[in-house]
CSV table of C-alpha atoms in Angstrom, one decimal:
chain,number,residue,atom,x,y,z
A,729,UNK,CA,-8.2,3.5,9.9
A,730,UNK,CA,-4.9,2.4,8.1
A,731,UNK,CA,-3.6,-0.6,10.1
A,732,UNK,CA,0.1,-1.5,9.3
A,733,UNK,CA,1.5,-4.9,9.6
A,734,UNK,CA,3.8,-3.8,12.3
A,735,UNK,CA,0.8,-2.9,14.5
A,736,UNK,CA,-0.8,-6.3,13.7
A,737,UNK,CA,2.4,-8.0,14.7
A,738,UNK,CA,2.7,-6.0,18.0
A,739,UNK,CA,-1.1,-6.5,19.0
A,740,UNK,CA,-1.2,-10.2,18.0
A,741,UNK,CA,-1.4,-12.9,20.9
A,742,UNK,CA,1.4,-15.6,20.3
A,743,UNK,CA,1.4,-19.3,21.4
A,744,UNK,CA,5.0,-19.6,19.8
A,745,UNK,CA,7.5,-16.8,20.0
A,746,UNK,CA,11.0,-16.2,18.9
A,747,UNK,CA,13.2,-17.8,16.3
A,748,UNK,CA,11.6,-21.2,17.2
A,749,UNK,CA,8.2,-19.8,15.4
A,750,UNK,CA,10.2,-19.2,12.3
A,751,UNK,CA,11.8,-22.6,12.1
A,752,UNK,CA,8.6,-24.1,13.1
A,753,UNK,CA,6.7,-22.6,9.9
A,754,UNK,CA,9.8,-23.5,7.7
A,755,UNK,CA,9.6,-27.1,8.8
A,756,UNK,CA,5.8,-27.3,8.6
A,757,UNK,CA,6.3,-26.1,4.8
A,758,UNK,CA,8.8,-28.7,4.3
A,759,UNK,CA,6.5,-31.5,5.8
A,760,UNK,CA,3.6,-30.1,3.7
A,761,UNK,CA,5.3,-30.7,0.4
A,762,UNK,CA,7.3,-33.6,1.4
A,763,UNK,CA,4.2,-35.7,2.1
A,764,UNK,CA,2.0,-33.9,-0.7
A,765,UNK,CA,-1.1,-35.5,0.8
A,766,UNK,CA,-4.6,-34.0,1.0
A,767,UNK,CA,-5.1,-34.9,4.6
A,768,UNK,CA,-1.9,-33.1,5.4
A,769,UNK,CA,-3.0,-30.0,3.4
A,770,UNK,CA,-6.4,-30.0,5.3
A,771,UNK,CA,-4.9,-30.5,8.8
A,772,UNK,CA,-2.3,-27.7,8.2
A,773,UNK,CA,-5.0,-25.4,6.9
A,774,UNK,CA,-7.2,-26.1,9.9
A,775,UNK,CA,-4.4,-25.8,12.5
A,776,UNK,CA,-2.7,-22.7,11.0
A,777,UNK,CA,-6.0,-21.0,10.5
A,778,UNK,CA,-6.9,-21.6,14.1
A,779,UNK,CA,-3.5,-20.2,15.2
A,780,UNK,CA,-3.9,-17.1,13.0
A,781,UNK,CA,-7.5,-16.6,14.4
A,782,UNK,CA,-6.2,-16.8,18.0
A,783,UNK,CA,-3.4,-14.3,17.1
A,784,UNK,CA,-5.3,-11.7,15.2
A,785,UNK,CA,-8.9,-12.4,15.4
A,786,UNK,CA,-11.1,-12.0,12.3
A,787,UNK,CA,-8.4,-9.9,10.6
A,788,UNK,CA,-7.2,-13.1,9.3
A,789,UNK,CA,-10.3,-13.4,6.9
A,790,UNK,CA,-9.7,-9.8,5.7
A,791,UNK,CA,-6.3,-10.6,4.7
A,792,UNK,CA,-7.3,-14.0,3.2
A,793,UNK,CA,-10.1,-12.4,1.1
A,794,UNK,CA,-7.6,-10.7,-1.1
A,795,UNK,CA,-5.9,-13.5,-2.7
A,796,UNK,CA,-9.4,-15.3,-2.9
A,797,UNK,CA,-10.3,-12.9,-5.5
A,798,UNK,CA,-7.6,-14.7,-7.8
A,799,UNK,CA,-7.8,-18.1,-6.5
A,800,UNK,CA,-11.4,-18.8,-6.8
A,801,UNK,CA,-11.8,-18.0,-10.4
A,802,UNK,CA,-8.7,-20.1,-11.1
A,803,UNK,CA,-10.2,-23.1,-9.2
A,804,UNK,CA,-13.4,-22.8,-11.3
A,805,UNK,CA,-11.3,-22.9,-14.6
A,806,UNK,CA,-9.5,-26.0,-13.4
A,807,UNK,CA,-12.8,-27.7,-12.6
A,808,UNK,CA,-14.2,-26.9,-15.9
A,809,UNK,CA,-11.2,-27.6,-18.3
A,810,UNK,CA,-9.8,-30.7,-16.8
A,811,UNK,CA,-11.0,-33.7,-18.8
A,812,UNK,CA,-12.7,-36.7,-17.2
A,813,UNK,CA,-15.9,-38.4,-16.3
A,814,UNK,CA,-18.8,-36.0,-16.6
A,815,UNK,CA,-20.2,-35.1,-13.1
A,816,UNK,CA,-22.7,-32.2,-13.3
A,817,UNK,CA,-23.1,-29.3,-15.8
A,818,UNK,CA,-19.6,-28.3,-17.1
A,819,UNK,CA,-17.7,-30.3,-14.3
A,820,UNK,CA,-15.9,-33.5,-14.6
A,821,UNK,CA,-15.1,-35.6,-11.6
A,822,UNK,CA,-11.5,-35.4,-12.1
A,823,UNK,CA,-11.7,-31.6,-12.5
A,824,UNK,CA,-13.8,-31.2,-9.2
A,825,UNK,CA,-11.1,-33.6,-7.4
A,826,UNK,CA,-8.2,-31.5,-8.9
A,827,UNK,CA,-9.7,-28.2,-8.0
A,828,UNK,CA,-10.4,-29.3,-4.6
A,829,UNK,CA,-6.8,-30.6,-4.0
A,830,UNK,CA,-5.5,-27.3,-5.4
A,831,UNK,CA,-7.8,-25.4,-3.1
A,832,UNK,CA,-6.5,-27.3,0.0
A,833,UNK,CA,-2.8,-27.0,-1.2
A,834,UNK,CA,-3.1,-23.3,-1.8
A,835,UNK,CA,-4.9,-22.3,1.1
A,836,UNK,CA,-2.8,-24.3,3.6
A,837,UNK,CA,0.3,-22.7,2.1
A,838,UNK,CA,-1.4,-19.3,2.6
A,839,UNK,CA,-2.5,-20.0,6.1
A,840,UNK,CA,1.2,-20.9,7.1
A,841,UNK,CA,2.3,-17.5,5.4
A,842,UNK,CA,-0.3,-15.5,7.1
A,843,UNK,CA,0.5,-17.0,10.4
A,844,UNK,CA,4.1,-16.3,10.0
A,845,UNK,CA,3.4,-12.6,8.9
A,846,UNK,CA,1.0,-12.1,11.7
A,847,UNK,CA,3.1,-13.4,14.6
A,848,UNK,CA,6.8,-12.6,13.4
A,849,UNK,CA,8.3,-9.2,12.9
A,850,UNK,CA,10.9,-8.8,10.2
A,851,UNK,CA,13.9,-8.2,12.5
A,852,UNK,CA,12.8,-11.5,14.2
A,853,UNK,CA,12.7,-13.2,10.9
A,854,UNK,CA,15.9,-12.0,9.9
A,855,UNK,CA,17.7,-12.9,13.0
A,856,UNK,CA,16.2,-16.5,12.7
A,857,UNK,CA,17.5,-16.7,9.0
A,858,UNK,CA,20.9,-15.4,10.0
A,859,UNK,CA,21.1,-18.2,12.5
A,860,UNK,CA,20.6,-20.6,9.5
A,861,UNK,CA,23.8,-19.2,7.9
A,862,UNK,CA,22.1,-17.1,5.3
A,863,UNK,CA,24.7,-14.7,3.8
A,864,UNK,CA,24.6,-11.4,5.4
A,865,UNK,CA,24.2,-9.5,2.0
A,866,UNK,CA,20.8,-11.5,1.5
A,867,UNK,CA,19.6,-10.6,4.9
A,868,UNK,CA,20.4,-7.0,4.4
A,869,UNK,CA,18.7,-6.8,1.0
A,870,UNK,CA,15.8,-8.4,2.4
A,871,UNK,CA,15.5,-5.9,5.2
A,872,UNK,CA,16.0,-2.9,2.8
A,873,UNK,CA,13.3,-4.2,0.4
A,874,UNK,CA,10.7,-4.6,3.2
A,875,UNK,CA,11.4,-1.2,4.4
A,876,UNK,CA,11.2,0.3,0.9
A,877,UNK,CA,7.9,-1.5,0.3
A,878,UNK,CA,6.5,-0.1,3.6
A,879,UNK,CA,7.5,3.3,2.5
A,880,UNK,CA,5.7,3.0,-0.9
A,881,UNK,CA,2.6,1.6,0.9
A,882,UNK,CA,2.7,4.4,3.4
A,883,UNK,CA,2.9,7.0,0.6
A,884,UNK,CA,0.3,5.4,-1.5
A,885,UNK,CA,-2.1,5.4,1.4
A,886,UNK,CA,-1.6,9.1,1.9
A,887,UNK,CA,-2.0,9.8,-1.9
A,888,UNK,CA,-5.2,7.9,-2.0
A,889,UNK,CA,-6.7,9.4,1.1
A,890,UNK,CA,-5.8,12.9,-0.4
A,891,UNK,CA,-7.5,12.0,-3.8
A,892,UNK,CA,-10.6,10.6,-2.3
A,893,UNK,CA,-11.2,13.7,-0.1
A,894,UNK,CA,-11.2,15.9,-3.3
A,895,UNK,CA,-13.5,13.4,-5.1
A,896,UNK,CA,-10.8,12.1,-7.3
A,897,UNK,CA,-12.5,8.7,-7.9
A,898,UNK,CA,-16.0,10.2,-8.7
A,899,UNK,CA,-16.3,8.9,-12.1
A,900,UNK,CA,-14.4,6.8,-14.6
A,901,UNK,CA,-12.6,9.7,-16.3
A,902,UNK,CA,-11.6,11.2,-13.0
A,903,UNK,CA,-10.4,7.8,-11.8
A,904,UNK,CA,-8.1,7.4,-14.7
A,905,UNK,CA,-6.7,10.9,-14.3
A,906,UNK,CA,-6.3,10.7,-10.6
A,907,UNK,CA,-4.7,7.2,-10.9
A,908,UNK,CA,-2.0,8.7,-13.4
A,909,UNK,CA,-1.4,11.5,-11.1
A,910,UNK,CA,-1.0,9.3,-8.2
A,911,UNK,CA,1.4,7.1,-10.1
A,912,UNK,CA,3.6,9.9,-10.9
A,913,UNK,CA,3.5,11.4,-7.5
A,914,UNK,CA,4.4,8.0,-6.1
A,915,UNK,CA,7.5,7.8,-8.1
A,916,UNK,CA,8.8,11.2,-7.2
A,917,UNK,CA,7.7,11.1,-3.4
A,918,UNK,CA,9.1,7.6,-3.0
A,919,UNK,CA,12.5,8.7,-4.4
A,920,UNK,CA,12.4,11.5,-1.9
A,921,UNK,CA,11.5,9.2,1.0
A,922,UNK,CA,14.1,6.6,0.0
A,923,UNK,CA,16.7,9.2,0.2
A,924,UNK,CA,15.6,10.3,3.6
A,925,UNK,CA,15.7,6.8,4.9
A,926,UNK,CA,19.3,6.4,3.6
A,927,UNK,CA,20.3,9.7,5.4
A,928,UNK,CA,18.7,8.5,8.6
A,929,UNK,CA,20.3,5.2,8.5
A,930,UNK,CA,23.7,6.8,7.9
A,931,UNK,CA,22.9,9.3,10.8
A,932,UNK,CA,22.5,6.3,13.0
A,933,UNK,CA,25.9,4.8,12.0
A,934,UNK,CA,24.4,2.1,9.6
A,935,UNK,CA,27.4,-0.1,8.7
A,936,UNK,CA,25.8,-2.2,6.2
A,937,UNK,CA,25.0,-5.1,8.7
A,938,UNK,CA,21.5,-5.6,10.0
A,939,UNK,CA,21.5,-5.8,13.9
A,940,UNK,CA,20.3,-9.1,15.2
A,941,UNK,CA,17.4,-9.3,17.5
A,942,UNK,CA,17.7,-11.5,20.6
A,943,UNK,CA,14.5,-12.6,22.2
A,944,UNK,CA,13.3,-15.4,24.3
A,945,UNK,CA,11.8,-18.5,22.6
A,946,UNK,CA,8.2,-19.8,23.8
A,947,UNK,CA,5.9,-22.4,22.7
A,948,UNK,CA,8.3,-25.1,21.6
A,949,UNK,CA,6.0,-27.8,23.0
A,950,UNK,CA,3.1,-26.5,21.1
A,951,UNK,CA,5.3,-26.4,17.7
A,952,UNK,CA,6.5,-30.0,18.5
A,953,UNK,CA,2.8,-31.0,18.9
A,954,UNK,CA,1.8,-29.6,15.5
A,955,UNK,CA,4.9,-31.0,13.7
A,956,UNK,CA,4.0,-34.5,15.1
A,957,UNK,CA,0.3,-34.2,14.0
A,958,UNK,CA,1.4,-33.3,10.4
A,959,UNK,CA,4.0,-36.1,10.3
A,960,UNK,CA,1.4,-38.5,11.8
A,961,UNK,CA,-1.1,-37.4,9.1
A,962,UNK,CA,1.4,-37.8,6.3
A,963,UNK,CA,2.5,-41.3,7.4
A,964,UNK,CA,-0.8,-42.8,8.4
A,965,UNK,CA,-3.3,-41.4,6.1
């Protein structure tokens, strides 16, 4: 079954809610790269992975698996090509250390981003950014781009489902032909859907300003505890 991000966000359990959740993630990112230490990366990865698992369960690993297809081979290359003292087979000690540090840095960042995605809807994110005095046109463009991406993905899912039901991916030749047809159909149908979206927004008196969502903040204490742990790890370790 096709599960959208909106459904995941709506069904997720949240220890921290509201605009404080957005500021919490932003400040955690700042701490992560201000200290730039392996213990901070490791601690952030463990904490935000635990928060994501609490929020969405094992769906977190399903989403984390996709970038891993690109990251793991890159880490292997880093471990091989980095010069230094020979450790084992093709790997040097410096290469393994660099790959391990890159692994922690990358996955700690991903864990923060996935946590924010799972627990914060776009209206909540845009509302928090507007409170930070982000220009209105930037917030509006972010909202429209996100909605357009959702339209593209929804249309792509429909076309792929239709093609699979007609054995469009049965062999290599049919795969190439079907992919070309889907690409053409995506272009045409997406333009039509985008035009309908524009008409729907105008019918609802859209004036060019994104409405701000006002909701309650929750979990400020939890956020402060995590921020304190990251700061302590960066200062002491």
